Amino acid sequence: MGFTTHDIAKNNRSRLLFIALLALVLGLQTGCASMKNLFGFGNDTSSSTLTGGMETPENLAMEGLDLYNHGRYKKALEVFEDLKSRFPFSPASLLAELKSADCNYNLGNYHEALLYYQEFEAQHPTNEAIPYVLFQIGMCHYRRIDGVDRDTSGAVNAVGAFSRLLRAFPDTPYTVEARARLQAARNFLANHEFYVASFYVRTKSYDEAESRLEYLLKHYPDATVAPQAQTLLANLKSGNPPERSWTSWLPSLSLPDWKAFSFLPGSRAGN
């Protein structure tokens, strides 16, 4: 049976609604970039993609987006994975790749989300969503930052990821927050160095303490703990280690609030 004028009009309306919905959902992520450049929608005028009553990649994408927007990330992830599996060459599959990563991120599955974002970057390096993807890669590392006395790989990787984003795309909707979270992660690493130095003071390993403090001041001179580190280092070098309890020297053992760094010079806050 051929398509009627009503069928074609209905398909066109559905496609326009889908594109408008994508623009609304992704606007904050992509700075309202062209949907054609992002996911290739609008190029295919075939009437075989949207037909009344049929389960199409576009319909699946809209279903997944609706679930996602209502916070049903686990169910949305199932829909997006189904879309990718059944319609791997559809433009909607590209959207599903990105939203699968977002679903995992919002579910707290940061390792899985990281792999999805990295795969998206590797497969679509020129896509206009890449600044957002790079920001989310940084956030996956950032969310895995542990206590200051534990593994620091999350903070180290977050610093690397946010730095890469700012080098490659210095002016995006993510610039202010990326710079602030970068500084917060660096501050966390400085606190870790001070924590280790304080431990060496406690055990009277003063040479090791001096070495860690010098490293801190060289690599994190703008850290909030830097003045405290300078004082402690000066006391050690003068042969006058602190007599008070070593714990009184310790900085906060938690990740500092990134918002505290959002109005640093060069952050372009408010833009």
mmCIF file of C-alpha atoms in Angstrom:
data_model
loop_
_atom_site.group_PDB
_atom_site.id
_atom_site.type_symbol
_atom_site.label_atom_id
_atom_site.label_comp_id
_atom_site.label_asym_id
_atom_site.label_seq_id
_atom_site.Cartn_x
_atom_site.Cartn_y
_atom_site.Cartn_z
ATOM 1 C CA MET A 1 0.000 0.000 0.000
ATOM 2 C CA GLY A 2 1.338 3.475 -0.869
ATOM 3 C CA PHE A 3 1.596 6.413 1.473
ATOM 4 C CA THR A 4 -1.235 8.948 1.485
ATOM 5 C CA THR A 5 -0.811 12.700 1.668
ATOM 6 C CA HIS A 6 -2.045 12.471 5.265
ATOM 7 C CA ASP A 7 0.626 9.880 6.115
ATOM 8 C CA ILE A 8 3.411 12.013 4.663
ATOM 9 C CA ALA A 9 2.181 15.142 6.438
ATOM 10 C CA LYS A 10 1.970 13.237 9.701
ATOM 11 C CA ASN A 11 5.508 11.924 9.241
ATOM 12 C CA ASN A 12 6.841 15.401 8.532
ATOM 13 C CA ARG A 13 5.129 16.800 11.633
ATOM 14 C CA SER A 14 6.574 13.992 13.736
ATOM 15 C CA ARG A 15 10.067 14.648 12.382
ATOM 16 C CA LEU A 16 9.791 18.373 13.075
ATOM 17 C CA LEU A 17 8.535 17.666 16.599
ATOM 18 C CA PHE A 18 11.439 15.282 17.151
ATOM 19 C CA ILE A 19 14.018 17.823 15.979
ATOM 20 C CA ALA A 20 12.444 20.532 18.143
ATOM 21 C CA LEU A 21 12.499 18.213 21.152
ATOM 22 C CA LEU A 22 16.148 17.365 20.565
ATOM 23 C CA ALA A 23 17.033 21.042 20.314
ATOM 24 C CA LEU A 24 15.264 21.704 23.617
ATOM 25 C CA VAL A 25 16.880 18.780 25.434
ATOM 26 C CA LEU A 26 20.374 19.341 24.081
ATOM 27 C CA GLY A 27 20.404 23.122 24.036
ATOM 28 C CA LEU A 28 22.091 23.441 27.440
ATOM 29 C CA GLN A 29 24.630 20.775 26.502
ATOM 30 C CA THR A 30 25.613 22.072 23.102
ATOM 31 C CA GLY A 31 25.045 25.798 23.228
ATOM 32 C CA CYS A 32 22.091 25.413 20.818
ATOM 33 C CA ALA A 33 24.332 24.097 18.033
ATOM 34 C CA SER A 34 22.807 23.053 14.753
ATOM 35 C CA MET A 35 20.999 19.747 15.065
ATOM 36 C CA LYS A 36 22.024 18.922 11.502
ATOM 37 C CA ASN A 37 25.684 19.237 12.471
ATOM 38 C CA LEU A 38 25.184 17.426 15.753
ATOM 39 C CA PHE A 39 23.233 14.385 14.730
ATOM 40 C CA GLY A 40 22.490 14.649 11.020
ATOM 41 C CA PHE A 41 18.734 15.037 11.361
ATOM 42 C CA GLY A 42 16.940 16.801 8.571
ATOM 43 C CA ASN A 43 18.937 15.189 5.767
ATOM 44 C CA ASP A 44 16.823 12.059 5.268
ATOM 45 C CA THR A 45 13.457 12.760 3.646
ATOM 46 C CA SER A 46 12.552 9.105 3.223
ATOM 47 C CA SER A 47 8.989 8.282 4.215
ATOM 48 C CA SER A 48 10.079 4.877 5.563
ATOM 49 C CA THR A 49 11.449 6.195 8.871
ATOM 50 C CA LEU A 50 8.293 7.540 10.485
ATOM 51 C CA THR A 51 5.105 5.673 9.733
ATOM 52 C CA GLY A 52 2.006 5.613 11.850
ATOM 53 C CA GLY A 53 1.992 2.821 14.404
ATOM 54 C CA MET A 54 5.502 1.607 13.629
ATOM 55 C CA GLU A 55 8.333 1.557 16.185
ATOM 56 C CA THR A 56 10.959 3.776 14.586
ATOM 57 C CA PRO A 57 14.359 4.998 15.827
ATOM 58 C CA GLU A 58 12.926 8.494 16.170
ATOM 59 C CA ASN A 59 10.006 7.226 18.267
ATOM 60 C CA LEU A 60 12.391 5.240 20.460
ATOM 61 C CA ALA A 61 14.578 8.321 20.878
ATOM 62 C CA MET A 62 11.588 10.411 21.943
ATOM 63 C CA GLU A 63 10.535 7.704 24.386
ATOM 64 C CA GLY A 64 14.039 7.584 25.851
ATOM 65 C CA LEU A 65 14.226 11.368 26.126
ATOM 66 C CA ASP A 66 10.868 11.507 27.881
ATOM 67 C CA LEU A 67 12.010 8.913 30.414
ATOM 68 C CA TYR A 68 15.325 10.737 30.847
ATOM 69 C CA ASN A 69 13.655 14.093 31.437
ATOM 70 C CA HIS A 70 11.510 12.523 34.137
ATOM 71 C CA GLY A 71 14.548 11.127 35.941
ATOM 72 C CA ARG A 72 13.901 7.516 34.963
ATOM 73 C CA TYR A 73 17.495 7.008 33.912
ATOM 74 C CA LYS A 74 17.614 3.232 34.202
ATOM 75 C CA LYS A 75 14.595 2.742 31.956
ATOM 76 C CA ALA A 76 15.795 5.437 29.572
ATOM 77 C CA LEU A 77 19.141 3.659 29.307
ATOM 78 C CA GLU A 78 17.359 0.453 28.299
ATOM 79 C CA VAL A 79 15.508 2.299 25.542
ATOM 80 C CA PHE A 80 18.645 4.012 24.225
ATOM 81 C CA GLU A 81 20.575 0.730 24.253
ATOM 82 C CA ASP A 82 17.726 -0.933 22.375
ATOM 83 C CA LEU A 83 17.755 1.880 19.826
ATOM 84 C CA LYS A 84 21.499 1.533 19.242
ATOM 85 C CA SER A 85 21.234 -2.219 18.870
ATOM 86 C CA ARG A 86 18.305 -2.239 16.443
ATOM 87 C CA PHE A 87 19.038 0.902 14.423
ATOM 88 C CA PRO A 88 22.826 1.375 14.504
ATOM 89 C CA PHE A 89 22.913 3.450 11.297
ATOM 90 C CA SER A 90 20.081 5.804 12.167
ATOM 91 C CA PRO A 91 20.904 9.421 13.063
ATOM 92 C CA ALA A 92 18.922 8.754 16.236
ATOM 93 C CA SER A 93 21.536 6.182 17.222
ATOM 94 C CA LEU A 94 24.084 8.979 17.540
ATOM 95 C CA LEU A 95 21.832 10.705 20.034
ATOM 96 C CA ALA A 96 21.349 7.405 21.864
ATOM 97 C CA GLU A 97 25.121 7.021 22.238
ATOM 98 C CA LEU A 98 25.379 10.340 24.043
ATOM 99 C CA LYS A 99 22.269 9.882 26.163
ATOM 100 C CA SER A 100 23.385 6.394 27.209
ATOM 101 C CA ALA A 101 26.461 8.045 28.666
ATOM 102 C CA ASP A 102 24.303 10.673 30.362
ATOM 103 C CA CYS A 103 22.033 7.999 31.843
ATOM 104 C CA ASN A 104 24.979 6.148 33.339
ATOM 105 C CA TYR A 105 26.368 9.407 34.705
ATOM 106 C CA ASN A 106 23.090 10.292 36.403
ATOM 107 C CA LEU A 107 22.853 6.776 37.821
ATOM 108 C CA GLY A 108 26.255 7.266 39.442
ATOM 109 C CA ASN A 109 27.904 4.727 37.145
ATOM 110 C CA TYR A 110 30.833 7.032 36.510
ATOM 111 C CA HIS A 111 33.223 4.405 35.166
ATOM 112 C CA GLU A 112 30.653 3.185 32.631
ATOM 113 C CA ALA A 113 29.708 6.748 31.693
ATOM 114 C CA LEU A 114 33.375 7.599 31.191
ATOM 115 C CA LEU A 115 33.784 4.733 28.731
ATOM 116 C CA TYR A 116 30.699 5.853 26.793
ATOM 117 C CA TYR A 117 31.883 9.472 26.597
ATOM 118 C CA GLN A 118 35.367 8.401 25.534
ATOM 119 C CA GLU A 119 33.918 6.129 22.867
ATOM 120 C CA PHE A 120 31.731 8.961 21.573
ATOM 121 C CA GLU A 121 34.748 11.265 21.343
ATOM 122 C CA ALA A 122 36.810 8.616 19.550
ATOM 123 C CA GLN A 123 34.092 7.832 17.014
ATOM 124 C CA HIS A 124 32.824 11.379 16.450
ATOM 125 C CA PRO A 125 35.793 13.704 17.061
ATOM 126 C CA THR A 126 34.359 16.570 14.985
ATOM 127 C CA ASN A 127 30.824 16.455 16.371
ATOM 128 C CA GLU A 128 29.667 19.747 17.860
ATOM 129 C CA ALA A 129 28.761 18.003 21.116
ATOM 130 C CA ILE A 130 32.458 17.284 21.802
ATOM 131 C CA PRO A 131 32.949 20.237 24.233
ATOM 132 C CA TYR A 132 30.110 18.835 26.337
ATOM 133 C CA VAL A 133 31.559 15.319 26.073
ATOM 134 C CA LEU A 134 34.979 16.538 27.234
ATOM 135 C CA PHE A 135 33.376 18.356 30.153
ATOM 136 C CA GLN A 136 31.514 15.205 31.147
ATOM 137 C CA ILE A 137 34.719 13.175 30.932
ATOM 138 C CA GLY A 138 36.163 15.593 33.469
ATOM 139 C CA MET A 139 33.072 15.277 35.631
ATOM 140 C CA CYS A 140 33.269 11.469 35.623
ATOM 141 C CA HIS A 141 36.769 11.737 37.085
ATOM 142 C CA TYR A 142 35.726 14.535 39.433
ATOM 143 C CA ARG A 143 32.852 12.521 40.896
ATOM 144 C CA ARG A 144 35.274 9.723 41.740
ATOM 145 C CA ILE A 145 37.534 11.904 43.892
ATOM 146 C CA ASP A 146 38.002 10.163 47.223
ATOM 147 C CA GLY A 147 39.123 11.382 50.642
ATOM 148 C CA VAL A 148 42.261 13.522 50.780
ATOM 149 C CA ASP A 149 44.082 10.728 52.592
ATOM 150 C CA ARG A 150 43.239 8.133 49.934
ATOM 151 C CA ASP A 151 43.618 7.561 46.194
ATOM 152 C CA THR A 152 44.179 10.810 44.284
ATOM 153 C CA SER A 153 43.809 9.430 40.755
ATOM 154 C CA GLY A 154 40.321 10.890 40.378
ATOM 155 C CA ALA A 155 41.578 14.395 41.094
ATOM 156 C CA VAL A 156 44.657 13.957 38.891
ATOM 157 C CA ASN A 157 42.531 12.746 35.980
ATOM 158 C CA ALA A 158 39.963 15.496 36.530
ATOM 159 C CA VAL A 159 42.712 18.123 36.347
ATOM 160 C CA GLY A 160 43.949 16.590 33.099
ATOM 161 C CA ALA A 161 40.485 16.347 31.563
ATOM 162 C CA PHE A 162 39.331 19.863 32.437
ATOM 163 C CA SER A 163 42.685 21.274 31.307
ATOM 164 C CA ARG A 164 42.311 19.505 27.959
ATOM 165 C CA LEU A 165 38.806 20.924 27.509
ATOM 166 C CA LEU A 166 39.947 24.469 28.284
ATOM 167 C CA ARG A 167 42.890 24.203 25.896
ATOM 168 C CA ALA A 168 40.840 22.816 23.030
ATOM 169 C CA PHE A 169 37.690 24.891 23.602
ATOM 170 C CA PRO A 170 38.490 27.966 25.739
ATOM 171 C CA ASP A 171 35.114 29.648 25.207
ATOM 172 C CA THR A 172 32.118 27.357 25.696
ATOM 173 C CA PRO A 173 29.106 27.250 28.027
ATOM 174 C CA TYR A 174 31.229 24.969 30.250
ATOM 175 C CA THR A 175 34.259 27.253 30.606
ATOM 176 C CA VAL A 176 33.370 28.842 33.945
ATOM 177 C CA GLU A 177 32.441 25.606 35.680
ATOM 178 C CA ALA A 178 35.349 23.689 34.155
ATOM 179 C CA ARG A 179 37.824 26.278 35.456
ATOM 180 C CA ALA A 180 36.222 26.261 38.890
ATOM 181 C CA ARG A 181 36.179 22.480 39.170
ATOM 182 C CA LEU A 182 39.749 22.352 37.869
ATOM 183 C CA GLN A 183 40.822 24.685 40.661
ATOM 184 C CA ALA A 184 38.857 22.698 43.243
ATOM 185 C CA ALA A 185 40.573 19.482 42.130
ATOM 186 C CA ARG A 186 43.975 21.174 42.275
ATOM 187 C CA ASN A 187 43.150 22.437 45.744
ATOM 188 C CA PHE A 188 42.250 18.895 46.755
ATOM 189 C CA LEU A 189 45.628 17.651 45.518
ATOM 190 C CA ALA A 190 47.411 20.420 47.431
ATOM 191 C CA ASN A 191 45.547 19.395 50.586
ATOM 192 C CA HIS A 192 46.658 15.820 49.995
ATOM 193 C CA GLU A 193 50.294 16.912 49.796
ATOM 194 C CA PHE A 194 49.899 18.873 53.005
ATOM 195 C CA TYR A 195 48.266 15.881 54.676
ATOM 196 C CA VAL A 196 51.261 13.698 53.758
ATOM 197 C CA ALA A 197 53.719 16.382 54.895
ATOM 198 C CA SER A 198 51.888 16.631 58.214
ATOM 199 C CA PHE A 199 52.194 12.887 58.659
ATOM 200 C CA TYR A 200 55.959 13.167 58.168
ATOM 201 C CA VAL A 201 56.048 15.936 60.774
ATOM 202 C CA ARG A 202 54.216 13.666 63.164
ATOM 203 C CA THR A 203 56.782 10.901 62.624
ATOM 204 C CA LYS A 204 59.653 13.434 62.829
ATOM 205 C CA SER A 205 60.670 12.689 59.224
ATOM 206 C CA TYR A 206 61.379 16.349 58.624
ATOM 207 C CA ASP A 207 63.352 15.989 55.382
ATOM 208 C CA GLU A 208 60.477 14.136 53.780
ATOM 209 C CA ALA A 209 58.027 16.715 55.106
ATOM 210 C CA GLU A 210 60.077 19.544 53.604
ATOM 211 C CA SER A 211 60.178 17.754 50.261
ATOM 212 C CA ARG A 212 56.394 17.376 50.125
ATOM 213 C CA LEU A 213 55.830 20.982 51.150
ATOM 214 C CA GLU A 214 58.234 22.231 48.491
ATOM 215 C CA TYR A 215 56.439 20.114 45.897
ATOM 216 C CA LEU A 216 53.107 21.546 47.039
ATOM 217 C CA LEU A 217 54.280 25.152 46.777
ATOM 218 C CA LYS A 218 55.869 24.567 43.376
ATOM 219 C CA HIS A 219 52.893 22.877 41.748
ATOM 220 C CA TYR A 220 49.965 24.455 43.648
ATOM 221 C CA PRO A 221 51.115 27.968 44.622
ATOM 222 C CA ASP A 222 47.559 29.309 44.434
ATOM 223 C CA ALA A 223 46.045 26.635 46.698
ATOM 224 C CA THR A 224 44.200 27.817 49.787
ATOM 225 C CA VAL A 225 46.553 25.755 51.955
ATOM 226 C CA ALA A 226 49.676 27.354 50.434
ATOM 227 C CA PRO A 227 50.162 30.020 53.166
ATOM 228 C CA GLN A 228 49.916 27.319 55.830
ATOM 229 C CA ALA A 229 52.427 25.210 53.896
ATOM 230 C CA GLN A 230 54.835 28.148 53.669
ATOM 231 C CA THR A 231 54.652 28.682 57.420
ATOM 232 C CA LEU A 232 55.225 25.031 58.215
ATOM 233 C CA LEU A 233 58.105 24.792 55.737
ATOM 234 C CA ALA A 234 59.765 27.885 57.189
ATOM 235 C CA ASN A 235 59.500 26.429 60.696
ATOM 236 C CA LEU A 236 61.031 23.146 59.588
ATOM 237 C CA LYS A 237 63.904 24.817 57.750
ATOM 238 C CA SER A 238 64.673 26.941 60.816
ATOM 239 C CA GLY A 239 64.826 23.827 62.970
ATOM 240 C CA ASN A 240 61.680 24.767 64.801
ATOM 241 C CA PRO A 241 59.065 22.083 64.006
ATOM 242 C CA PRO A 242 55.602 22.667 65.461
ATOM 243 C CA GLU A 243 55.109 21.470 69.000
ATOM 244 C CA ARG A 244 51.335 21.470 68.907
ATOM 245 C CA SER A 245 49.353 18.427 67.893
ATOM 246 C CA TRP A 246 50.056 17.485 64.275
ATOM 247 C CA THR A 247 46.314 17.180 63.595
ATOM 248 C CA SER A 248 45.855 20.911 64.109
ATOM 249 C CA TRP A 249 47.809 21.462 60.891
ATOM 250 C CA LEU A 250 45.557 19.332 58.746
ATOM 251 C CA PRO A 251 43.385 20.910 56.059
ATOM 252 C CA SER A 252 39.824 19.825 55.334
ATOM 253 C CA LEU A 253 39.706 16.169 54.350
ATOM 254 C CA SER A 254 36.907 16.714 51.843
ATOM 255 C CA LEU A 255 36.726 18.033 48.304
ATOM 256 C CA PRO A 256 36.211 21.801 48.439
ATOM 257 C CA ASP A 257 33.067 23.296 46.966
ATOM 258 C CA TRP A 258 33.891 24.106 43.344
ATOM 259 C CA LYS A 259 31.588 27.131 43.474
ATOM 260 C CA ALA A 260 34.062 28.815 45.792
ATOM 261 C CA PHE A 261 36.413 29.033 42.814
ATOM 262 C CA SER A 262 33.873 30.176 40.200
ATOM 263 C CA PHE A 263 34.737 33.874 40.451
ATOM 264 C CA LEU A 264 38.492 33.622 40.137
ATOM 265 C CA PRO A 265 40.194 35.980 37.671
ATOM 266 C CA GLY A 266 39.720 34.629 34.183
ATOM 267 C CA SER A 267 36.709 32.502 35.076
ATOM 268 C CA ARG A 268 34.381 34.745 33.032
ATOM 269 C CA ALA A 269 31.641 34.123 35.591
ATOM 270 C CA GLY A 270 28.359 35.593 34.586
ATOM 271 C CA ASN A 271 28.984 35.224 30.850
#
